[in-house]
mmCIF file of C-alpha atoms in Angstrom:
data_model
loop_
_atom_site.group_PDB
_atom_site.id
_atom_site.type_symbol
_atom_site.label_atom_id
_atom_site.label_comp_id
_atom_site.label_asym_id
_atom_site.label_seq_id
_atom_site.Cartn_x
_atom_site.Cartn_y
_atom_site.Cartn_z
ATOM 1 C CA MET A 1 52.205 71.168 -137.837
ATOM 2 C CA THR A 2 54.083 73.307 -135.308
ATOM 3 C CA ARG A 3 51.934 75.093 -132.701
ATOM 4 C CA ILE A 4 53.054 78.542 -131.544
ATOM 5 C CA ALA A 5 51.574 80.248 -128.476
ATOM 6 C CA ILE A 6 51.864 84.012 -128.029
ATOM 7 C CA VAL A 7 51.363 84.951 -124.370
ATOM 8 C CA GLN A 8 50.078 88.468 -123.595
ATOM 9 C CA PRO A 9 48.968 90.353 -120.450
ATOM 10 C CA TYR A 10 45.787 91.260 -122.404
ATOM 11 C CA VAL A 11 44.823 92.059 -126.001
ATOM 12 C CA PRO A 12 43.930 95.706 -126.673
ATOM 13 C CA SER A 13 42.004 96.668 -129.791
ATOM 14 C CA TYR A 14 45.069 98.146 -131.485
ATOM 15 C CA ARG A 15 46.785 94.732 -131.466
ATOM 16 C CA ILE A 16 43.977 92.835 -133.216
ATOM 17 C CA ALA A 17 45.144 93.503 -136.789
ATOM 18 C CA PHE A 18 48.738 92.626 -135.900
ATOM 19 C CA PHE A 19 47.918 89.273 -134.330
ATOM 20 C CA GLU A 20 45.458 88.342 -137.079
ATOM 21 C CA ARG A 21 48.080 88.968 -139.756
ATOM 22 C CA VAL A 22 50.775 87.075 -137.838
ATOM 23 C CA ILE A 23 48.412 84.120 -137.365
ATOM 24 C CA ALA A 24 47.595 84.165 -141.104
ATOM 25 C CA GLU A 25 51.256 84.436 -142.110
ATOM 26 C CA LEU A 26 52.299 81.516 -139.912
ATOM 27 C CA LYS A 27 49.339 79.471 -141.139
ATOM 28 C CA ALA A 28 50.432 80.118 -144.746
ATOM 29 C CA ASN A 29 53.778 78.584 -143.784
ATOM 30 C CA GLY A 30 52.141 75.477 -142.308
ATOM 31 C CA HIS A 31 52.068 76.451 -138.626
ATOM 32 C CA GLU A 32 49.267 77.035 -136.132
ATOM 33 C CA CYS A 33 49.423 80.126 -133.940
ATOM 34 C CA PHE A 34 47.143 81.188 -131.095
ATOM 35 C CA VAL A 35 47.209 83.875 -128.425
ATOM 36 C CA VAL A 36 46.846 83.323 -124.681
ATOM 37 C CA SER A 37 46.109 86.375 -122.560
ATOM 38 C CA GLY A 38 45.004 87.594 -119.198
ATOM 39 C CA THR A 39 42.533 90.394 -118.482
ATOM 40 C CA PRO A 40 43.357 94.111 -118.174
ATOM 41 C CA THR A 41 44.034 95.473 -114.696
ATOM 42 C CA GLY A 42 44.687 98.897 -113.191
ATOM 43 C CA ASP A 43 44.703 101.807 -115.656
ATOM 44 C CA ALA A 44 44.336 99.406 -118.588
ATOM 45 C CA ALA A 45 40.994 98.174 -117.262
ATOM 46 C CA VAL A 46 39.557 101.705 -117.293
ATOM 47 C CA ARG A 47 40.523 102.362 -120.923
ATOM 48 C CA GLY A 48 37.889 99.932 -122.167
ATOM 49 C CA ASP A 49 39.956 98.732 -125.117
ATOM 50 C CA ALA A 50 40.265 94.998 -124.333
ATOM 51 C CA LYS A 51 39.066 92.590 -127.031
ATOM 52 C CA SER A 52 38.300 88.847 -127.093
ATOM 53 C CA PRO A 53 38.522 87.553 -130.699
ATOM 54 C CA SER A 54 37.915 83.892 -131.543
ATOM 55 C CA TRP A 55 41.615 83.038 -131.739
ATOM 56 C CA LEU A 56 42.228 84.232 -128.175
ATOM 57 C CA LYS A 57 42.419 81.896 -125.188
ATOM 58 C CA ALA A 58 41.610 84.266 -122.310
ATOM 59 C CA ARG A 59 42.295 83.640 -118.643
ATOM 60 C CA THR A 60 41.755 85.788 -115.550
ATOM 61 C CA THR A 61 44.741 87.843 -114.423
ATOM 62 C CA HIS A 62 45.839 87.719 -110.789
ATOM 63 C CA GLU A 63 48.146 90.211 -109.084
ATOM 64 C CA LEU A 64 50.320 90.247 -105.992
ATOM 65 C CA SER A 65 52.203 93.254 -104.646
ATOM 66 C CA ILE A 66 55.693 92.559 -103.284
ATOM 67 C CA ALA A 67 58.148 95.298 -102.299
ATOM 68 C CA GLY A 68 56.316 97.861 -104.406
ATOM 69 C CA LYS A 69 56.218 95.652 -107.491
ATOM 70 C CA ARG A 70 52.979 94.142 -108.817
ATOM 71 C CA LEU A 71 53.548 90.580 -109.997
ATOM 72 C CA ARG A 72 51.038 89.326 -112.572
ATOM 73 C CA TRP A 73 50.030 85.865 -113.704
ATOM 74 C CA HIS A 74 47.159 84.240 -115.546
ATOM 75 C CA SER A 75 48.424 80.646 -115.582
ATOM 76 C CA SER A 76 48.877 80.720 -119.360
ATOM 77 C CA TRP A 77 50.744 77.412 -119.240
ATOM 78 C CA LYS A 78 47.390 75.693 -118.721
ATOM 79 C CA SER A 79 46.509 76.780 -122.263
ATOM 80 C CA TRP A 80 49.875 76.380 -124.026
ATOM 81 C CA ARG A 81 50.902 72.971 -122.690
ATOM 82 C CA LYS A 82 50.490 71.423 -126.140
ATOM 83 C CA ALA A 83 52.331 74.220 -127.956
ATOM 84 C CA ASP A 84 55.788 73.709 -129.464
ATOM 85 C CA TYR A 85 57.113 77.295 -129.321
ATOM 86 C CA TYR A 86 56.249 80.340 -127.223
ATOM 87 C CA VAL A 87 56.442 84.114 -127.542
ATOM 88 C CA VAL A 88 56.222 85.876 -124.173
ATOM 89 C CA GLU A 89 56.499 89.448 -122.964
ATOM 90 C CA LEU A 90 59.896 90.614 -121.768
ATOM 91 C CA SER A 91 58.892 91.555 -118.244
ATOM 92 C CA SER A 92 60.385 91.053 -114.799
ATOM 93 C CA THR A 93 56.907 91.105 -113.223
ATOM 94 C CA SER A 94 55.200 88.526 -115.447
ATOM 95 C CA ILE A 95 55.118 85.146 -113.721
ATOM 96 C CA ASP A 96 53.923 83.583 -116.978
ATOM 97 C CA SER A 97 57.052 84.790 -118.785
ATOM 98 C CA LEU A 98 59.333 83.594 -115.995
ATOM 99 C CA VAL A 99 57.706 80.150 -115.870
ATOM 100 C CA THR A 100 57.840 79.719 -119.654
ATOM 101 C CA LEU A 101 61.492 80.735 -119.873
ATOM 102 C CA TRP A 102 62.389 78.469 -116.957
ATOM 103 C CA CYS A 103 60.593 75.462 -118.404
ATOM 104 C CA LYS A 104 61.064 75.976 -122.157
ATOM 105 C CA PRO A 105 64.177 78.130 -122.735
ATOM 106 C CA GLY A 106 65.084 76.534 -126.072
ATOM 107 C CA ARG A 107 61.613 77.121 -127.469
ATOM 108 C CA THR A 108 60.803 80.588 -126.160
ATOM 109 C CA ILE A 109 61.039 84.027 -127.794
ATOM 110 C CA THR A 110 60.704 87.288 -125.839
ATOM 111 C CA TRP A 111 59.450 90.665 -127.006
ATOM 112 C CA GLY A 112 59.069 94.107 -125.466
ATOM 113 C CA HIS A 113 60.609 97.520 -124.872
ATOM 114 C CA VAL A 114 63.943 96.012 -123.652
ATOM 115 C CA LYS A 115 65.026 99.433 -122.397
ATOM 116 C CA SER A 116 63.329 100.952 -119.322
ATOM 117 C CA TYR A 117 61.517 103.697 -121.183
ATOM 118 C CA THR A 118 58.432 104.260 -119.050
ATOM 119 C CA SER A 119 59.925 103.990 -115.555
ATOM 120 C CA HIS A 120 63.174 104.478 -113.700
ATOM 121 C CA PRO A 121 65.576 101.545 -114.241
ATOM 122 C CA ASN A 122 65.539 99.068 -111.382
ATOM 123 C CA LYS A 123 68.684 96.997 -110.954
ATOM 124 C CA LEU A 124 66.832 93.790 -110.055
ATOM 125 C CA SER A 125 64.307 94.215 -112.880
ATOM 126 C CA GLU A 126 67.062 94.905 -115.392
ATOM 127 C CA THR A 127 68.992 91.835 -114.224
ATOM 128 C CA ILE A 128 65.901 89.652 -114.646
ATOM 129 C CA LYS A 129 65.225 91.007 -118.133
ATOM 130 C CA VAL A 130 68.801 90.353 -119.223
ATOM 131 C CA TRP A 131 68.427 86.801 -117.891
ATOM 132 C CA GLN A 132 65.200 86.446 -119.865
ATOM 133 C CA MET A 133 66.843 87.614 -123.109
ATOM 134 C CA ARG A 134 69.851 85.350 -122.651
ATOM 135 C CA ARG A 135 67.637 82.382 -121.905
ATOM 136 C CA SER A 136 65.326 82.981 -124.883
ATOM 137 C CA ARG A 137 66.059 81.953 -128.460
ATOM 138 C CA LEU A 138 65.357 85.408 -129.848
ATOM 139 C CA THR A 139 64.257 88.828 -128.598
ATOM 140 C CA PHE A 140 62.012 91.211 -130.513
ATOM 141 C CA ALA A 141 62.794 94.829 -129.550
ATOM 142 C CA TYR A 142 60.084 97.402 -130.221
ATOM 143 C CA THR A 143 62.498 99.973 -131.671
ATOM 144 C CA HIS A 144 66.150 100.571 -132.516
ATOM 145 C CA GLY A 145 66.722 102.092 -129.068
ATOM 146 C CA GLY A 146 65.680 98.836 -127.431
ATOM 147 C CA ALA A 147 67.846 96.808 -129.793
ATOM 148 C CA ARG A 148 70.887 98.953 -128.964
ATOM 149 C CA GLU A 149 70.143 98.513 -125.257
ATOM 150 C CA ALA A 150 70.081 94.716 -125.616
ATOM 151 C CA ILE A 151 73.390 94.702 -127.437
ATOM 152 C CA SER A 152 74.926 96.990 -124.791
ATOM 153 C CA LYS A 153 73.910 94.355 -122.208
ATOM 154 C CA GLY A 154 75.972 91.736 -124.006
ATOM 155 C CA LEU A 155 73.284 90.168 -126.220
ATOM 156 C CA SER A 156 74.470 89.000 -129.608
ATOM 157 C CA PRO A 157 73.082 91.139 -132.475
ATOM 158 C CA ASP A 158 71.915 87.970 -134.247
ATOM 159 C CA LYS A 159 69.588 87.276 -131.309
ATOM 160 C CA ILE A 160 67.861 90.667 -131.622
ATOM 161 C CA VAL A 161 65.191 91.666 -134.168
ATOM 162 C CA THR A 162 63.875 95.237 -134.344
ATOM 163 C CA LEU A 163 60.125 95.337 -134.988
ATOM 164 C CA MET A 164 59.449 99.085 -135.338
ATOM 165 C CA ASN A 165 56.325 98.734 -133.220
ATOM 166 C CA THR A 166 53.213 100.246 -134.766
ATOM 167 C CA ILE A 167 49.519 99.704 -135.436
ATOM 168 C CA ASP A 168 47.330 99.266 -138.499
ATOM 169 C CA LEU A 169 47.261 102.792 -139.918
ATOM 170 C CA ASN A 170 45.236 101.943 -143.036
ATOM 171 C CA GLU A 171 41.848 102.538 -141.432
ATOM 172 C CA LEU A 172 42.956 105.923 -140.110
ATOM 173 C CA GLN A 173 44.408 106.858 -143.502
ATOM 174 C CA GLN A 174 41.118 105.988 -145.181
ATOM 175 C CA ALA A 175 39.202 107.992 -142.576
ATOM 176 C CA VAL A 176 41.416 111.025 -143.205
ATOM 177 C CA GLU A 177 40.766 110.702 -146.957
ATOM 178 C CA THR A 178 37.021 110.475 -146.326
ATOM 179 C CA ALA A 179 37.080 113.490 -144.006
ATOM 180 C CA ARG A 180 38.512 115.611 -146.794
ATOM 181 C CA SER A 181 35.179 115.380 -148.599
ATOM 182 C CA ILE A 182 33.281 116.646 -145.540
ATOM 183 C CA SER A 183 32.913 120.388 -145.191
ATOM 184 C CA THR A 184 34.808 122.037 -142.374
ATOM 185 C CA ASP A 185 31.619 123.821 -141.353
ATOM 186 C CA ALA A 186 29.854 120.485 -140.857
ATOM 187 C CA VAL A 187 32.652 119.149 -138.640
ATOM 188 C CA GLN A 188 32.761 122.416 -136.693
ATOM 189 C CA LEU A 189 29.059 122.089 -135.996
ATOM 190 C CA GLU A 190 29.313 118.410 -135.022
ATOM 191 C CA LEU A 191 32.229 118.920 -132.620
ATOM 192 C CA ASP A 192 31.143 122.379 -131.447
ATOM 193 C CA VAL A 193 34.338 124.085 -132.624
ATOM 194 C CA PRO A 194 33.939 127.856 -133.154
ATOM 195 C CA HIS A 195 37.519 128.578 -134.282
ATOM 196 C CA PRO A 196 39.440 125.717 -135.987
ATOM 197 C CA GLU A 197 42.503 127.946 -136.306
ATOM 198 C CA LEU A 198 42.587 128.147 -132.479
ATOM 199 C CA THR A 199 41.790 124.495 -131.756
ATOM 200 C CA VAL A 200 44.176 121.748 -130.636
ATOM 201 C CA SER A 201 43.591 118.080 -129.823
ATOM 202 C CA MET A 202 44.684 115.433 -127.343
ATOM 203 C CA ILE A 203 44.176 111.729 -128.063
ATOM 204 C CA GLY A 204 44.889 108.837 -125.716
ATOM 205 C CA SER A 205 44.148 107.262 -122.356
ATOM 206 C CA LEU A 206 43.418 109.818 -119.639
ATOM 207 C CA ASP A 207 45.591 108.452 -116.870
ATOM 208 C CA SER A 208 48.833 109.320 -115.089
ATOM 209 C CA SER A 209 50.990 108.308 -118.062
ATOM 210 C CA LYS A 210 49.460 111.144 -120.100
ATOM 211 C CA ARG A 211 49.934 113.709 -117.300
ATOM 212 C CA VAL A 212 46.320 114.869 -117.337
ATOM 213 C CA LYS A 213 46.918 117.125 -114.327
ATOM 214 C CA PHE A 214 49.657 118.916 -116.256
ATOM 215 C CA VAL A 215 47.207 119.436 -119.127
ATOM 216 C CA GLY A 216 44.649 120.831 -116.680
ATOM 217 C CA ASP A 217 47.256 123.255 -115.316
ATOM 218 C CA VAL A 218 48.153 124.333 -118.873
ATOM 219 C CA LEU A 219 44.480 125.057 -119.536
ATOM 220 C CA ASP A 220 44.307 127.150 -116.362
ATOM 221 C CA GLU A 221 47.221 129.227 -117.672
ATOM 222 C CA LEU A 222 45.709 129.516 -121.152
ATOM 223 C CA TRP A 223 42.491 130.815 -119.619
ATOM 224 C CA LYS A 224 44.503 133.803 -118.366
ATOM 225 C CA ILE A 225 46.077 134.674 -121.723
ATOM 226 C CA ASP A 226 43.806 133.393 -124.521
ATOM 227 C CA ARG A 227 40.301 132.152 -123.799
ATOM 228 C CA LYS A 228 39.553 131.324 -127.438
ATOM 229 C CA ILE A 229 41.946 128.348 -127.625
ATOM 230 C CA LEU A 230 39.935 125.125 -127.507
ATOM 231 C CA LEU A 231 41.081 121.592 -126.672
ATOM 232 C CA LEU A 232 39.359 118.519 -128.138
ATOM 233 C CA VAL A 233 39.991 115.457 -125.963
ATOM 234 C CA GLY A 234 39.564 111.944 -127.325
ATOM 235 C CA GLY A 235 40.009 109.217 -124.733
ATOM 236 C CA LEU A 236 38.902 107.714 -121.444
ATOM 237 C CA GLY A 237 40.656 107.113 -118.132
ATOM 238 C CA LYS A 238 40.528 107.504 -114.390
ATOM 239 C CA ASP A 239 42.042 111.010 -114.501
ATOM 240 C CA SER A 240 39.463 112.536 -116.843
ATOM 241 C CA TRP A 241 37.972 114.461 -113.892
ATOM 242 C CA MET A 242 41.093 116.613 -113.814
ATOM 243 C CA LEU A 243 39.769 118.407 -116.897
ATOM 244 C CA ASP A 244 36.328 119.096 -115.400
ATOM 245 C CA ALA A 245 37.075 122.705 -114.466
ATOM 246 C CA ALA A 246 38.334 123.553 -117.959
ATOM 247 C CA SER A 247 35.386 121.729 -119.484
ATOM 248 C CA LYS A 248 32.938 123.790 -117.427
ATOM 249 C CA ARG A 249 34.689 126.948 -118.650
ATOM 250 C CA GLY A 250 34.126 125.822 -122.239
ATOM 251 C CA GLN A 251 37.848 125.306 -122.944
ATOM 252 C CA VAL A 252 37.485 121.582 -123.542
ATOM 253 C CA ARG A 253 35.250 119.254 -125.529
ATOM 254 C CA MET A 254 35.345 115.746 -124.012
ATOM 255 C CA LEU A 255 34.656 113.331 -126.877
ATOM 256 C CA GLY A 256 35.184 110.045 -125.030
ATOM 257 C CA ARG A 257 36.782 107.084 -126.767
ATOM 258 C CA VAL A 258 37.345 108.065 -130.402
ATOM 259 C CA ASP A 259 37.513 105.819 -133.474
ATOM 260 C CA SER A 260 39.385 106.505 -136.717
ATOM 261 C CA ILE A 261 36.531 108.513 -138.215
ATOM 262 C CA LEU A 262 36.313 110.837 -135.226
ATOM 263 C CA LYS A 263 40.105 111.205 -135.058
ATOM 264 C CA ALA A 264 40.070 112.246 -138.716
ATOM 265 C CA LYS A 265 37.358 114.815 -138.013
ATOM 266 C CA MET A 266 39.366 116.143 -135.065
ATOM 267 C CA SER A 267 42.350 116.618 -137.362
ATOM 268 C CA LYS A 268 40.191 118.565 -139.807
ATOM 269 C CA VAL A 269 39.412 121.253 -137.228
ATOM 270 C CA SER A 270 42.660 121.132 -135.191
ATOM 271 C CA GLN A 271 46.085 122.648 -135.694
ATOM 272 C CA LEU A 272 48.200 120.279 -133.594
ATOM 273 C CA LEU A 273 48.268 117.636 -130.864
ATOM 274 C CA ILE A 274 49.374 118.240 -127.300
ATOM 275 C CA ASN A 275 50.899 115.366 -125.359
ATOM 276 C CA PRO A 276 53.105 116.474 -122.445
ATOM 277 C CA GLY A 277 53.062 112.937 -121.020
ATOM 278 C CA ARG A 278 53.930 109.603 -122.561
ATOM 279 C CA ILE A 279 54.393 109.565 -126.323
ATOM 280 C CA GLY A 280 53.587 106.106 -127.632
ATOM 281 C CA LEU A 281 51.629 104.947 -130.664
ATOM 282 C CA ILE A 282 50.178 108.433 -131.049
ATOM 283 C CA ALA A 283 53.458 109.191 -132.867
ATOM 284 C CA PRO A 284 52.677 107.242 -136.078
ATOM 285 C CA GLU A 285 49.043 108.331 -135.823
ATOM 286 C CA SER A 286 50.132 111.978 -135.763
ATOM 287 C CA PHE A 287 51.813 111.512 -139.141
ATOM 288 C CA VAL A 288 48.602 110.209 -140.701
ATOM 289 C CA LEU A 289 46.542 112.986 -139.093
ATOM 290 C CA GLY A 290 49.016 115.612 -140.236
ATOM 291 C CA LEU A 291 49.113 117.080 -136.738
ATOM 292 C CA PRO A 292 52.503 117.826 -135.130
ATOM 293 C CA ILE A 293 52.847 116.795 -131.490
ATOM 294 C CA LEU A 294 53.807 119.339 -128.858
ATOM 295 C CA THR A 295 55.446 117.446 -125.997
ATOM 296 C CA THR A 296 57.983 117.884 -123.198
ATOM 297 C CA ASP A 297 61.251 116.262 -122.188
ATOM 298 C CA TRP A 298 59.402 114.146 -119.622
ATOM 299 C CA PRO A 299 61.683 111.128 -119.053
ATOM 300 C CA PHE A 300 59.070 108.368 -119.406
ATOM 301 C CA HIS A 301 58.054 108.420 -123.046
ATOM 302 C CA ALA A 302 57.440 105.029 -124.697
ATOM 303 C CA PRO A 303 59.773 103.619 -127.393
ATOM 304 C CA GLU A 304 57.687 105.082 -130.243
ATOM 305 C CA ASN A 305 58.809 108.564 -129.177
ATOM 306 C CA GLU A 306 61.920 107.729 -131.221
ATOM 307 C CA TYR A 307 59.881 108.126 -134.414
ATOM 308 C CA LEU A 308 59.491 111.864 -133.845
ATOM 309 C CA GLU A 309 61.982 114.338 -135.288
ATOM 310 C CA ILE A 310 61.854 117.255 -132.889
ATOM 311 C CA GLY A 311 61.866 120.539 -134.759
ATOM 312 C CA THR A 312 60.786 118.885 -138.000
ATOM 313 C CA ASP A 313 57.487 117.095 -137.305
ATOM 314 C CA SER A 314 57.047 117.868 -133.601
ATOM 315 C CA LEU A 315 58.159 120.340 -130.960
ATOM 316 C CA LEU A 316 59.620 120.072 -127.468
ATOM 317 C CA LEU A 317 57.990 122.597 -125.131
ATOM 318 C CA PRO A 318 59.041 123.632 -121.605
ATOM 319 C CA ASN A 319 58.109 121.118 -118.918
ATOM 320 C CA ASP A 320 56.273 123.836 -117.007
ATOM 321 C CA PRO A 321 52.513 124.522 -117.342
ATOM 322 C CA GLN A 322 52.828 128.309 -117.551
ATOM 323 C CA LYS A 323 55.654 128.255 -120.106
ATOM 324 C CA PHE A 324 53.971 125.419 -122.022
ATOM 325 C CA ALA A 325 50.785 127.500 -122.287
ATOM 326 C CA VAL A 326 52.599 130.598 -123.537
ATOM 327 C CA THR A 327 54.601 128.608 -126.100
ATOM 328 C CA LEU A 328 51.462 126.794 -127.266
ATOM 329 C CA ARG A 329 49.621 130.105 -127.704
ATOM 330 C CA ASN A 330 52.534 131.502 -129.719
ATOM 331 C CA GLN A 331 52.970 128.352 -131.799
ATOM 332 C CA ILE A 332 49.353 128.122 -132.865
ATOM 333 C CA HIS A 333 49.806 131.548 -134.509
ATOM 334 C CA ASP A 334 53.259 130.800 -135.980
ATOM 335 C CA GLU A 335 53.689 130.322 -139.735
ATOM 336 C CA SER A 336 56.142 127.440 -139.117
ATOM 337 C CA LEU A 337 53.157 125.300 -138.122
ATOM 338 C CA THR A 338 52.479 124.722 -141.825
ATOM 339 C CA ASP A 339 55.945 123.210 -142.316
ATOM 340 C CA LEU A 340 55.502 120.971 -139.285
ATOM 341 C CA ARG A 341 52.188 119.675 -140.609
ATOM 342 C CA MET A 342 53.669 119.015 -144.050
ATOM 343 C CA ALA A 343 56.536 117.069 -142.463
ATOM 344 C CA CYS A 344 54.018 114.909 -140.595
ATOM 345 C CA ARG A 345 52.064 114.116 -143.755
ATOM 346 C CA ALA A 346 55.307 113.167 -145.538
ATOM 347 C CA LYS A 347 55.768 110.361 -142.983
ATOM 348 C CA SER A 348 52.156 109.144 -143.125
ATOM 349 C CA GLY A 349 51.922 105.360 -142.935
ATOM 350 C CA THR A 350 55.270 104.852 -141.210
ATOM 351 C CA PRO A 351 56.302 102.639 -139.582
ATOM 352 C CA SER A 352 54.033 100.207 -141.401
ATOM 353 C CA LEU A 353 52.238 97.262 -139.856
ATOM 354 C CA GLU A 354 53.299 95.190 -142.867
ATOM 355 C CA HIS A 355 56.958 95.629 -141.886
ATOM 356 C CA MET A 356 56.266 94.767 -138.253
ATOM 357 C CA VAL A 357 54.278 91.626 -139.145
ATOM 358 C CA LYS A 358 57.017 90.428 -141.504
ATOM 359 C CA ALA A 359 59.793 91.020 -138.947
ATOM 360 C CA PHE A 360 57.812 89.195 -136.240
ATOM 361 C CA SER A 361 56.723 86.284 -138.447
ATOM 362 C CA ASP A 362 60.128 85.837 -140.082
ATOM 363 C CA GLY A 363 61.791 85.783 -136.664
ATOM 364 C CA ILE A 364 59.447 83.050 -135.431
ATOM 365 C CA LEU A 365 59.849 81.041 -138.626
ATOM 366 C CA ASP A 366 63.632 81.258 -138.405
ATOM 367 C CA VAL A 367 63.551 79.841 -134.852
ATOM 368 C CA VAL A 368 61.017 77.135 -135.740
ATOM 369 C CA GLU A 369 62.766 76.006 -138.906
ATOM 370 C CA ARG A 370 66.237 75.852 -137.332
ATOM 371 C CA ARG A 371 64.985 73.634 -134.479
ATOM 372 C CA ASP A 372 68.448 73.466 -132.892
#
């Protein structure tokens, strides 16, 4: 039996279903798979979404800041020493990835964004990542944009697999179906929403990546032009205080960390989602919720931003709080909102977790079974 170790910085709740299905798929093919991870740090630690399932071998993460870069390690090699193959994150700041690729290049697979989506490209970091991809047996790119980036860096197309990164959307789909049987009046009362036709939502971690200050500034501008527009906020994070003023004015309902059921209820009394900061896995969730995303051309969106079709299932608003507020106010009254919502629903369930699991598992099996 071949043992495969997947090394992660930490395991958030949204990755549980993915890893469990990969482990089951590899087991069905006669292989053992386990996950080794560190613990969340920084913004990730505040989100409160870390999980420790039975198949996880957890170790404490350590960090060291050098020249503005935070190097991370959790000595994962102490847990994977008896493994035969390894899947590690494609990261220039992960000591665990660097050690694994240095010691076991012929038995290591990398996965990640590939392209520098969420930060400005750094020449040294990019050089290290290219070295990691060339040294690994295979690289899993989150999306087509990452795959194209790898090929542009000289990687052979047969060493790149596109995953179409996503989450398990089934639970959310079921919650949306269940919410349809609940009266709108009941949800309005529960969430304290006086005017669903003038309500919008925001879902995600409340930290710098989501530009919470920008949202607060937008709310300040909205207060000047339309005090009936309400924002439902689902999420936690260190920047939540930036919405305190709007919350005290009654413009915001802070719902904390929201599960699928609460997200579905939010969609029942909301017209759209606002997300001027990083678009990530909220993109496929927006399709299930039937809520178009209003975003900006902020340069640090995550790979999943590629799933949106601007003008069809989402809109690009001015990257200015005052103009964003005016456009939002106009859009919430615009008849085209119905078409946007229908376009979202037409894409519900995509990309699917089933496709991602198969691409990931098949890639590992191909490497393991070739053994060259």
